[in-house]
Short mmCIF file of C-alpha atoms and ligand atoms in Angstrom, two decimals:
data_model
loop_
_atom_site.label_atom_id
_atom_site.label_comp_id
_atom_site.label_asym_id
_atom_site.label_seq_id
_atom_site.Cartn_x
_atom_site.Cartn_y
_atom_site.Cartn_z
CA MET W 1 61.15 -20.63 -4.07
CA PRO W 2 61.09 -21.37 -7.81
CA TRP W 3 58.84 -19.04 -9.82
CA GLY W 4 56.78 -21.98 -11.14
CA LEU W 5 55.79 -23.04 -7.63
CA LEU W 6 54.94 -19.49 -6.66
CA ILE W 7 52.71 -19.02 -9.68
CA SER W 8 50.92 -22.34 -9.27
CA GLY W 9 50.43 -21.54 -5.58
CA ALA W 10 48.86 -18.23 -6.53
CA LEU W 11 46.63 -19.93 -9.08
CA ILE W 12 45.43 -22.45 -6.50
CA ALA W 13 44.66 -19.62 -4.08
CA LEU W 14 42.79 -17.76 -6.83
CA ALA W 15 40.78 -20.87 -7.73
CA ALA W 16 39.95 -21.35 -4.05
CA VAL W 17 38.69 -17.76 -3.74
CA ILE W 18 36.56 -18.13 -6.87
CA ALA W 19 35.15 -21.45 -5.67
CA TYR W 20 34.43 -20.14 -2.18
CA ARG W 21 32.67 -17.04 -3.49
CA THR W 22 30.66 -19.14 -5.92
CA ILE W 23 29.57 -21.66 -3.31
CA THR W 24 28.53 -19.03 -0.78
CA PHE W 25 26.83 -16.88 -3.43
CA PRO W 26 23.30 -18.37 -3.68
CA ILE W 27 20.64 -17.42 -1.17
CA PRO W 28 19.15 -20.75 -0.13
CA PRO W 29 15.35 -20.82 -0.41
CA GLU W 30 13.53 -20.79 2.91
CA PRO W 31 11.71 -23.98 3.77
CA VAL W 32 8.03 -23.64 2.95
CA PRO W 33 5.77 -24.58 5.83
CA ALA W 34 2.90 -26.82 4.79
CA ALA W 35 -0.02 -24.42 4.54
CA GLU W 36 -3.71 -24.98 4.36
CA LEU W 37 -4.73 -22.90 1.37
CA LEU W 38 -8.15 -21.38 1.70
CA PRO W 39 -10.78 -23.28 -0.29
CA VAL W 40 -11.80 -21.04 -3.17
CA ASP W 41 -14.72 -21.23 -5.58
CA ALA W 42 -12.84 -20.55 -8.83
CA GLU W 43 -16.04 -20.52 -10.90
CA ALA W 44 -17.65 -17.86 -8.73
CA ALA W 45 -14.44 -15.78 -8.81
CA ALA W 46 -14.33 -16.11 -12.61
CA ALA W 47 -17.95 -14.90 -12.79
CA HIS W 48 -17.03 -11.84 -10.72
CA LEU W 49 -14.20 -11.08 -13.10
CA ALA W 50 -16.38 -11.63 -16.18
CA ALA W 51 -18.95 -9.18 -14.80
CA ILE W 52 -16.48 -6.30 -14.74
CA ILE W 53 -14.84 -7.28 -18.04
CA GLN W 54 -18.22 -6.39 -19.56
CA CYS W 55 -17.81 -2.76 -18.42
CA GLU W 56 -15.96 -0.86 -21.16
CA THR W 57 -13.74 1.14 -18.84
CA ILE W 58 -11.31 2.19 -21.55
CA ALA W 59 -8.60 4.76 -20.89
CA TYR W 60 -8.02 6.62 -24.15
CA SER W 61 -5.80 9.57 -23.28
CA PRO W 62 -5.17 11.98 -20.41
CA ASP W 63 -7.41 14.52 -22.23
CA THR W 64 -10.41 12.20 -22.54
CA PRO W 65 -12.58 12.09 -19.39
CA PRO W 66 -13.44 8.62 -18.07
CA ASP W 67 -16.69 7.09 -19.32
CA ALA W 68 -18.98 7.65 -16.33
CA ALA W 69 -21.51 5.04 -17.43
CA ALA W 70 -18.86 2.32 -17.79
CA PHE W 71 -17.03 3.10 -14.52
CA GLY W 72 -20.36 3.57 -12.72
CA ALA W 73 -21.49 0.13 -13.89
CA LEU W 74 -18.19 -1.39 -12.75
CA HIS W 75 -18.60 0.09 -9.27
CA ALA W 76 -22.19 -1.19 -9.07
CA ARG W 77 -21.14 -4.69 -10.12
CA LEU W 78 -18.36 -4.82 -7.52
CA ARG W 79 -20.77 -3.71 -4.83
CA ALA W 80 -23.26 -6.39 -5.90
CA ALA W 81 -20.58 -9.11 -6.08
CA TYR W 82 -19.01 -8.39 -2.68
CA PRO W 83 -21.72 -7.33 -0.21
CA GLY W 84 -19.74 -8.77 2.72
CA VAL W 85 -16.60 -6.84 1.81
CA TYR W 86 -18.51 -3.59 1.37
CA ALA W 87 -20.14 -4.13 4.76
CA ALA W 88 -16.97 -4.98 6.68
CA LEU W 89 -14.41 -2.62 5.07
CA GLU W 90 -14.33 1.15 4.69
CA VAL W 91 -14.86 1.98 1.03
CA GLU W 92 -13.89 5.36 -0.40
CA THR W 93 -13.81 6.77 -3.89
CA VAL W 94 -10.97 9.03 -4.99
CA ASN W 95 -11.60 11.42 -7.89
CA THR W 96 -14.95 9.66 -8.33
CA TRP W 97 -13.72 6.50 -10.06
CA SER W 98 -10.73 5.19 -8.11
CA LEU W 99 -11.47 2.91 -5.17
CA LEU W 100 -9.78 2.63 -1.79
CA PHE W 101 -10.77 -0.17 0.59
CA THR W 102 -9.50 -0.21 4.17
CA TRP W 103 -9.68 -3.36 6.27
CA ARG W 104 -8.72 -2.18 9.75
CA GLY W 105 -6.23 -4.45 11.47
CA GLY W 106 -6.32 -5.37 15.12
CA ASP W 107 -3.20 -3.32 15.90
CA PRO W 108 -3.51 0.29 14.70
CA ALA W 109 0.17 0.89 15.51
CA LEU W 110 1.26 -1.28 12.57
CA ALA W 111 1.76 0.31 9.15
CA PRO W 112 -0.72 -1.02 6.57
CA VAL W 113 -0.01 -3.12 3.49
CA VAL W 114 -1.57 -2.15 0.17
CA PHE W 115 -2.71 -4.30 -2.76
CA LEU W 116 -2.91 -2.37 -6.02
CA GLY W 117 -4.85 -2.91 -9.20
CA HIS W 118 -6.47 -0.75 -11.86
CA THR W 119 -9.92 -0.81 -13.37
CA ASP W 120 -9.11 0.88 -16.68
CA VAL W 121 -8.07 -1.02 -19.79
CA VAL W 122 -6.45 -0.12 -23.10
CA PRO W 123 -8.64 0.22 -26.22
CA VAL W 124 -9.20 -2.67 -28.57
CA ASP W 125 -7.89 -2.49 -32.13
CA ALA W 126 -11.13 -1.99 -34.07
CA GLY W 127 -9.57 -3.44 -37.21
CA ALA W 128 -8.82 -6.71 -35.42
CA LEU W 129 -12.23 -7.26 -33.80
CA ASP W 130 -12.96 -10.30 -35.95
CA THR W 131 -9.79 -12.01 -34.76
CA TRP W 132 -11.18 -12.18 -31.20
CA ARG W 133 -12.55 -15.63 -30.48
CA TYR W 134 -15.11 -14.00 -28.17
CA PRO W 135 -15.88 -10.27 -28.28
CA PRO W 136 -13.46 -8.26 -26.12
CA PHE W 137 -16.12 -6.96 -23.75
CA SER W 138 -18.24 -10.12 -23.64
CA GLY W 139 -16.55 -11.52 -20.53
CA ALA W 140 -17.37 -14.89 -22.07
CA ILE W 141 -16.51 -17.88 -19.91
CA ALA W 142 -15.74 -20.61 -22.41
CA GLU W 143 -13.20 -23.36 -23.03
CA GLY W 144 -11.99 -23.01 -19.45
CA PHE W 145 -11.11 -19.30 -19.80
CA VAL W 146 -12.56 -15.90 -19.06
CA TRP W 147 -12.17 -13.88 -22.27
CA GLY W 148 -11.87 -10.17 -22.78
CA ARG W 149 -9.89 -6.96 -22.52
CA GLY W 150 -8.57 -6.61 -19.00
CA THR W 151 -8.63 -10.27 -17.99
CA LEU W 152 -4.82 -10.26 -17.61
CA ASP W 153 -4.20 -6.50 -17.49
CA VAL W 154 -5.45 -6.25 -14.85
CA LYS W 155 -9.03 -6.59 -13.69
CA CYS W 156 -8.10 -10.01 -12.28
CA GLN W 157 -6.06 -8.02 -9.82
CA VAL W 158 -9.20 -6.16 -8.74
CA THR W 159 -11.54 -9.11 -8.25
CA GLY W 160 -8.69 -11.35 -7.03
CA PRO W 161 -7.94 -9.38 -3.84
CA LEU W 162 -11.66 -8.70 -3.30
CA ASP W 163 -12.48 -12.42 -3.53
CA ALA W 164 -9.58 -13.09 -1.16
CA VAL W 165 -10.92 -10.62 1.41
CA ALA W 166 -14.40 -12.13 1.04
CA ALA W 167 -13.01 -15.62 1.62
CA LEU W 168 -10.92 -14.51 4.60
CA LEU W 169 -13.90 -12.71 6.14
CA ALA W 170 -16.00 -15.85 5.68
CA ALA W 171 -13.24 -17.89 7.36
CA GLY W 172 -13.27 -15.52 10.34
CA PHE W 173 -9.78 -14.12 9.71
CA ARG W 174 -8.95 -10.67 11.01
CA PRO W 175 -5.57 -9.15 10.14
CA ALA W 176 -3.35 -7.65 12.83
CA ARG W 177 -2.09 -5.15 10.27
CA THR W 178 -4.46 -2.97 8.26
CA ILE W 179 -4.91 -4.20 4.68
CA MET W 180 -5.82 -1.72 1.96
CA LEU W 181 -6.90 -2.32 -1.62
CA ALA W 182 -6.27 0.60 -3.96
CA PHE W 183 -7.63 0.48 -7.50
CA GLY W 184 -6.80 3.38 -9.79
CA HIS W 185 -8.87 4.17 -12.87
CA ASP W 186 -6.25 5.67 -15.19
CA GLU W 187 -3.11 3.51 -14.94
CA GLU W 188 -2.88 3.13 -18.70
CA ILE W 189 -2.66 6.92 -19.11
CA GLU W 190 -0.13 7.79 -16.36
CA GLY W 191 -2.30 7.38 -13.25
CA GLU W 192 -2.55 11.08 -12.48
CA HIS W 193 -6.11 11.06 -11.14
CA GLY W 194 -5.98 7.53 -9.73
CA ALA W 195 -2.78 6.22 -8.18
CA GLN W 196 -1.15 9.64 -7.81
CA ALA W 197 -4.24 11.01 -6.06
CA ILE W 198 -4.45 7.98 -3.76
CA VAL W 199 -0.77 8.36 -2.85
CA ALA W 200 -1.38 12.06 -2.13
CA LEU W 201 -4.34 11.13 0.07
CA LEU W 202 -2.35 8.53 2.03
CA ARG W 203 0.49 11.00 2.46
CA GLU W 204 -1.95 13.65 3.71
CA ARG W 205 -3.19 11.16 6.28
CA GLY W 206 0.36 10.40 7.37
CA ILE W 207 0.15 6.81 6.15
CA ARG W 208 3.42 5.16 5.11
CA PRO W 209 2.56 1.63 3.96
CA ALA W 210 4.89 -1.14 5.12
CA ALA W 211 4.60 -2.92 1.77
CA VAL W 212 2.80 -2.59 -1.56
CA LEU W 213 2.00 -5.20 -4.20
CA ASP W 214 1.11 -4.26 -7.78
CA GLU W 215 1.20 -5.87 -11.22
CA GLY W 216 4.49 -6.11 -13.10
CA GLY W 217 6.01 -9.57 -12.82
CA ALA W 218 4.44 -12.99 -13.26
CA LEU W 219 5.26 -16.68 -13.24
CA MET W 220 7.20 -17.12 -16.47
CA GLU W 221 9.25 -19.68 -18.32
CA GLY W 222 12.17 -19.30 -20.68
CA VAL W 223 12.89 -15.66 -19.83
CA LEU W 224 16.24 -16.34 -18.19
CA PRO W 225 18.78 -18.02 -20.45
CA GLY W 226 19.83 -21.43 -19.18
CA VAL W 227 17.13 -21.65 -16.51
CA ALA W 228 14.56 -24.42 -16.91
CA GLY W 229 11.03 -24.33 -15.51
CA PRO W 230 8.94 -21.43 -14.30
CA VAL W 231 10.30 -18.67 -12.08
CA ALA W 232 8.36 -16.01 -10.23
CA LEU W 233 9.61 -12.67 -11.51
CA ILE W 234 9.01 -10.10 -8.81
CA GLY W 235 9.57 -6.55 -9.94
CA THR W 236 11.50 -4.56 -7.34
CA GLY W 237 11.64 -1.42 -9.44
CA GLU W 238 10.97 -0.10 -12.89
CA LYS W 239 12.92 1.72 -15.52
CA GLY W 240 12.07 5.33 -16.19
CA GLN W 241 11.53 6.73 -19.63
CA VAL W 242 11.91 10.02 -21.40
CA THR W 243 12.30 11.25 -24.97
CA LEU W 244 15.04 13.86 -25.32
CA GLU W 245 15.65 15.95 -28.42
CA LEU W 246 18.86 16.89 -30.13
CA VAL W 247 18.66 20.13 -32.05
CA ALA W 248 21.45 21.23 -34.40
CA GLU W 249 21.32 24.80 -35.73
CA ALA W 250 23.21 26.45 -38.58
CA THR W 251 23.03 29.42 -40.90
CA PRO W 252 20.72 28.81 -43.86
CA GLY W 253 21.93 29.63 -47.35
CA HIS W 254 22.38 28.26 -50.84
CA SER W 255 23.59 24.69 -51.04
CA SER W 256 26.08 25.56 -53.80
CA MET W 257 28.45 27.01 -51.19
CA PRO W 258 28.08 24.80 -48.12
CA PRO W 259 30.21 25.03 -44.96
CA PRO W 260 32.26 21.91 -44.08
CA GLN W 261 29.32 20.65 -42.02
CA THR W 262 25.63 21.51 -42.27
CA ALA W 263 23.09 21.23 -39.46
CA ILE W 264 22.38 17.73 -40.73
CA GLY W 265 26.07 16.89 -40.68
CA ALA W 266 26.45 18.20 -37.12
CA LEU W 267 23.41 16.20 -35.98
CA SER W 268 24.71 13.06 -37.68
CA ARG W 269 28.06 13.41 -35.98
CA ALA W 270 26.31 13.86 -32.64
CA LEU W 271 24.17 10.74 -33.18
CA ALA W 272 27.19 8.66 -34.13
CA ARG W 273 28.92 9.76 -30.92
CA VAL W 274 25.85 9.00 -28.81
CA GLU W 275 25.64 5.48 -30.21
CA ALA W 276 29.34 4.86 -29.78
CA ARG W 277 29.40 5.94 -26.12
CA PRO W 278 26.43 4.39 -24.27
CA MET W 279 25.65 5.05 -20.62
CA PRO W 280 27.84 2.97 -18.28
CA ALA W 281 26.72 -0.63 -17.65
CA ARG W 282 25.98 -1.77 -14.10
CA VAL W 283 26.25 -5.55 -14.07
CA ALA W 284 26.06 -5.72 -10.27
CA LEU W 285 22.31 -5.15 -10.64
CA LEU W 286 22.06 -8.76 -11.81
CA ARG W 287 23.73 -10.18 -8.73
CA PRO W 288 20.50 -10.52 -6.71
CA VAL W 289 18.83 -12.26 -9.67
CA ILE W 290 21.47 -14.98 -9.80
CA ARG W 291 21.74 -15.18 -5.99
CA HIS W 292 18.01 -15.90 -5.67
CA LEU W 293 18.09 -18.39 -8.55
CA GLY W 294 20.75 -20.23 -6.60
CA THR W 295 21.70 -23.59 -7.99
CA ARG W 296 19.08 -23.30 -10.72
CA ALA W 297 21.25 -20.75 -12.46
CA PRO W 298 23.87 -22.29 -14.75
CA LEU W 299 27.20 -22.73 -12.96
CA SER W 300 28.90 -20.35 -15.38
CA HIS W 301 26.44 -17.57 -14.38
CA ARG W 302 27.08 -18.21 -10.70
CA VAL W 303 30.84 -18.20 -11.07
CA ALA W 304 30.69 -15.01 -13.12
CA LEU W 305 28.29 -12.99 -10.94
CA ALA W 306 29.90 -14.19 -7.70
CA ASN W 307 33.28 -12.99 -8.96
CA LEU W 308 32.63 -9.67 -10.63
CA TRP W 309 35.84 -8.38 -9.04
CA LEU W 310 37.65 -10.64 -11.50
CA LEU W 311 35.19 -11.33 -14.31
CA GLY W 312 33.24 -8.05 -14.43
CA GLY W 313 34.64 -7.08 -17.81
CA VAL W 314 33.75 -10.41 -19.45
CA VAL W 315 30.26 -10.33 -17.95
CA ARG W 316 29.70 -6.77 -19.15
CA ARG W 317 30.79 -7.59 -22.69
CA THR W 318 28.64 -10.73 -22.81
CA LEU W 319 25.51 -8.97 -21.54
CA ALA W 320 26.06 -5.92 -23.74
CA ALA W 321 26.16 -8.13 -26.83
CA SER W 322 22.40 -8.75 -26.86
CA PRO W 323 19.79 -5.94 -26.82
CA GLN W 324 17.64 -7.88 -24.31
CA THR W 325 20.36 -8.32 -21.71
CA SER W 326 21.94 -4.95 -22.47
CA ALA W 327 18.65 -3.26 -21.51
CA LEU W 328 18.87 -4.88 -18.07
CA ILE W 329 22.23 -3.38 -17.17
CA ARG W 330 22.17 0.13 -18.56
CA THR W 331 20.12 3.17 -19.43
CA THR W 332 19.33 2.74 -23.12
CA ILE W 333 19.27 5.52 -25.72
CA ALA W 334 17.48 4.90 -29.02
CA PRO W 335 17.37 7.53 -31.78
CA THR W 336 13.84 7.04 -33.13
CA LEU W 337 12.91 10.16 -35.15
CA ILE W 338 14.92 12.51 -37.33
CA SER W 339 14.03 15.56 -39.37
CA GLY W 340 15.72 18.53 -41.00
CA GLY W 341 15.84 20.63 -44.11
CA ILE W 342 13.12 22.13 -46.29
CA LYS W 343 14.37 21.85 -49.84
CA ASP W 344 17.08 19.94 -51.68
CA ASN W 345 19.09 23.08 -52.62
CA VAL W 346 18.72 24.99 -49.32
CA LEU W 347 21.12 24.57 -46.41
CA PRO W 348 19.02 23.51 -43.42
CA ARG W 349 18.60 26.01 -40.59
CA GLU W 350 17.89 23.17 -38.21
CA ALA W 351 17.98 19.41 -37.85
CA ARG W 352 16.36 17.49 -34.99
CA ALA W 353 16.41 13.96 -33.65
CA SER W 354 14.38 12.28 -30.90
CA LEU W 355 16.13 9.93 -28.49
CA ASN W 356 13.83 7.56 -26.66
CA CYS W 357 15.60 6.67 -23.43
CA ARG W 358 14.86 4.09 -20.72
CA LEU W 359 16.49 4.91 -17.43
CA LEU W 360 18.02 2.47 -15.00
CA PRO W 361 17.35 3.05 -11.29
CA GLY W 362 20.13 5.33 -10.12
CA ASP W 363 20.32 7.29 -13.39
CA SER W 364 18.31 10.52 -13.48
CA ILE W 365 17.00 12.37 -16.52
CA ALA W 366 19.32 15.27 -15.65
CA ALA W 367 22.34 12.94 -15.47
CA LEU W 368 21.36 11.42 -18.81
CA ALA W 369 21.17 14.86 -20.46
CA GLU W 370 24.57 15.70 -18.97
CA HIS W 371 26.02 12.47 -20.36
CA LEU W 372 24.72 13.35 -23.84
CA ARG W 373 26.15 16.89 -23.71
CA ARG W 374 29.52 15.53 -22.66
CA VAL W 375 29.59 12.79 -25.28
CA ILE W 376 28.44 15.10 -28.08
CA GLY W 377 30.76 17.90 -27.02
CA ASP W 378 29.52 20.25 -29.73
CA ALA W 379 28.12 23.73 -29.07
CA ARG W 380 26.09 23.56 -32.29
CA VAL W 381 23.97 20.70 -30.92
CA ARG W 382 21.57 21.34 -28.04
CA VAL W 383 20.15 18.61 -25.82
CA VAL W 384 16.54 19.52 -25.05
CA VAL W 385 14.87 18.02 -21.99
CA PRO W 386 11.06 18.16 -22.24
CA ASN W 387 9.33 19.90 -19.39
CA GLY W 388 7.20 17.67 -17.16
CA VAL W 389 7.14 14.76 -19.60
CA GLY W 390 8.81 11.46 -18.83
CA ASN W 391 9.30 9.37 -15.71
CA GLU W 392 12.37 9.08 -13.59
CA ALA W 393 13.34 5.47 -12.82
CA SER W 394 11.92 4.18 -9.57
CA PRO W 395 14.17 3.30 -6.66
CA LEU W 396 14.79 -0.44 -6.14
CA SER W 397 12.98 -2.14 -3.28
CA PRO W 398 15.16 -4.61 -1.38
CA ALA W 399 15.01 -8.32 -2.17
CA ASP W 400 16.29 -9.24 1.29
CA SER W 401 13.28 -7.85 3.20
CA PRO W 402 10.80 -10.00 5.15
CA TRP W 403 8.13 -8.70 2.73
CA PHE W 404 9.95 -10.14 -0.26
CA ALA W 405 10.57 -13.37 1.67
CA ALA W 406 6.84 -13.67 2.42
CA LEU W 407 6.08 -13.14 -1.27
CA ALA W 408 8.56 -15.85 -2.22
CA ARG W 409 7.15 -18.23 0.38
CA THR W 410 3.55 -17.62 -0.67
CA THR W 411 4.47 -18.17 -4.32
CA ARG W 412 5.88 -21.58 -3.46
CA GLN W 413 2.89 -22.48 -1.30
CA VAL W 414 0.52 -21.80 -4.17
CA PHE W 415 2.54 -22.66 -7.28
CA GLY W 416 4.93 -25.31 -6.02
CA ASP W 417 8.70 -25.25 -5.99
CA VAL W 418 9.40 -22.13 -8.05
CA PRO W 419 12.15 -19.65 -7.18
CA ALA W 420 11.20 -16.00 -6.70
CA ILE W 421 13.57 -13.66 -8.49
CA PRO W 422 13.88 -9.90 -7.99
CA TYR W 423 14.01 -8.14 -11.34
CA LEU W 424 13.58 -4.80 -13.06
CA THR W 425 10.25 -4.13 -14.80
CA LEU W 426 10.64 -2.48 -18.17
CA ALA W 427 7.03 -1.20 -18.39
CA ALA W 428 5.59 1.58 -16.24
CA SER W 429 2.88 0.89 -13.66
CA ASP W 430 0.95 2.61 -10.87
CA ALA W 431 3.47 1.09 -8.44
CA ARG W 432 6.06 3.72 -9.30
CA HIS W 433 4.02 6.41 -7.54
CA TYR W 434 4.10 4.45 -4.27
CA HIS W 435 7.90 4.49 -3.89
CA ALA W 436 7.49 8.02 -2.53
CA ILE W 437 5.64 6.72 0.54
CA CYS W 438 6.84 3.11 0.82
CA ASP W 439 10.22 1.35 0.88
CA HIS W 440 8.89 -2.08 -0.13
CA VAL W 441 7.06 -1.83 -3.44
CA TYR W 442 6.82 -5.12 -5.33
CA ARG W 443 5.32 -6.04 -8.67
CA PHE W 444 3.93 -9.50 -9.18
CA GLU W 445 0.75 -10.73 -10.79
CA PRO W 446 0.32 -14.27 -9.45
CA VAL W 447 -0.45 -15.88 -12.80
CA HIS W 448 1.51 -18.41 -14.85
CA MET W 449 2.01 -16.59 -18.16
CA THR W 450 3.39 -17.93 -21.39
CA GLU W 451 5.09 -15.94 -24.13
CA GLU W 452 1.78 -16.18 -26.00
CA ASP W 453 -0.15 -14.70 -23.05
CA LEU W 454 2.19 -11.71 -23.04
CA GLY W 455 1.22 -11.06 -26.65
CA ARG W 456 -2.45 -11.02 -25.64
CA ILE W 457 -1.87 -8.22 -23.13
CA HIS W 458 -2.78 -4.98 -24.95
CA GLY W 459 -3.29 -7.34 -27.94
CA ASN W 460 -6.07 -9.61 -29.10
CA ASN W 461 -7.82 -12.55 -27.45
CA GLU W 462 -6.74 -11.56 -23.94
CA ARG W 463 -7.87 -14.31 -21.56
CA ILE W 464 -7.18 -15.99 -18.24
CA SER W 465 -8.01 -19.54 -17.27
CA VAL W 466 -10.70 -20.15 -14.65
CA ALA W 467 -8.20 -22.25 -12.70
CA ALA W 468 -5.71 -19.36 -12.71
CA VAL W 469 -8.38 -17.01 -11.36
CA GLY W 470 -8.93 -19.42 -8.47
CA GLN W 471 -5.19 -19.68 -7.82
CA MET W 472 -4.86 -15.91 -7.78
CA VAL W 473 -7.50 -15.68 -5.06
CA GLN W 474 -5.65 -18.33 -3.04
CA PHE W 475 -2.41 -16.44 -3.50
CA TYR W 476 -3.87 -13.13 -2.32
CA ALA W 477 -5.58 -14.79 0.63
CA ALA W 478 -2.32 -16.49 1.68
CA LEU W 479 -0.30 -13.30 1.23
CA MET W 480 -2.84 -11.23 3.13
CA GLN W 481 -2.47 -13.66 6.01
CA ALA W 482 1.33 -13.49 5.81
CA TRP W 483 1.64 -9.74 5.32
CA GLY W 484 -1.25 -9.04 7.66
CA ARG W 485 0.51 -10.74 10.55
CA GLU W 486 1.99 -8.69 13.30
CA GLU W 487 5.59 -9.81 13.07
CA THR W 488 6.24 -9.21 9.36
CA GLY W 489 8.72 -6.37 9.17
ZN1 ZN D 501 -1.90 -2.85 -16.14
#
């Protein structure tokens, strides 16, 4: 056979493989059964939210005790707003200010599902108070919005599930599977006394939840290049974070007779090496994202991610070129602080640099430190791992579970034809503590958020529309029915 024919035959076969893999790559969305969404009084739900926005439950730091008056008022207002829920469910407090509600299902053999939220909020920038359209703890309902600190992050995720339970109780619904609501009071300062204590309590009771839903993702637009319209970003895991230190030591002395390299020189060399040799990229992590986007993802993305065996190198280089996409595929290392030396004519005894690192699931803090030691390869420079500070990355919960599918289905029932995409959350949340007792931990706040809304979170003029509050309640009610059914999982 002539060489030309052989080569063109091989090319045709290659093209066929690429085409086949691309066509079979997307996960087709499940058909959404027409569902009767529970009628919800959005105004009443907004009033419930506004009432707890007025409680200044600010988390300042792990060393500052919670404000008993503010958290006490919040508890009293919840009790007043949801008498039916408090009567029908078991209500416990954990470390005084965290709340755990248990709605017993009909079948005690089924593992429960847990809806998370937190009642604490971050402080308000006192210098920016006059930029708030309505005071941050007014809970003003105006212009179609509830205004105030915590409306988006995340008191709506406290009243939302409670309103959903109230509506389901009123409709006579009883779950087969036990439904729990767990609201920590210190999420913004690591969750030690809230979420961690609740997880310890559940573990002590031998409870392994079947699925957990927390904040983390949202309905967003314009976050995925080339994808038009909103997508539901459902966090299946979160990056870890830690700040490591590099310490270079040398003999001090007069700067008139320096060695070839001072402590500062050794540290600089180490930093240059660290930046030149990043942690390995793992582009396969993006495969589920593109698979769930299906035909909404640009064809080029589908071809590339379906054929990493061939195009992996190109994909890696393309994603690594932008800091945003690079952060999605690798553990990042950012030198953020540097110090060394005491006087201009004295050789420094020591030079130090801080590396702020964000860990990808699968990379541990120990492995990261080992990578740095290997890359630096210099006995004069120590890599110091802080004791007990920093979070390991969470594991990744599967996107092909019935729990994820129910989330995706519910999203489309409430918000219309939007795809649900598994993705990695870059911020830390209470959810990370639940991976220890649950294999299906998802992060999704059922709210349509714009880029501008994201800026309001931990910023100024935080608000949520009254209509969105109503939709959240419908979402939770629908998901409680789906997750609370016997056959899920
Ligand atoms: Zn939050």
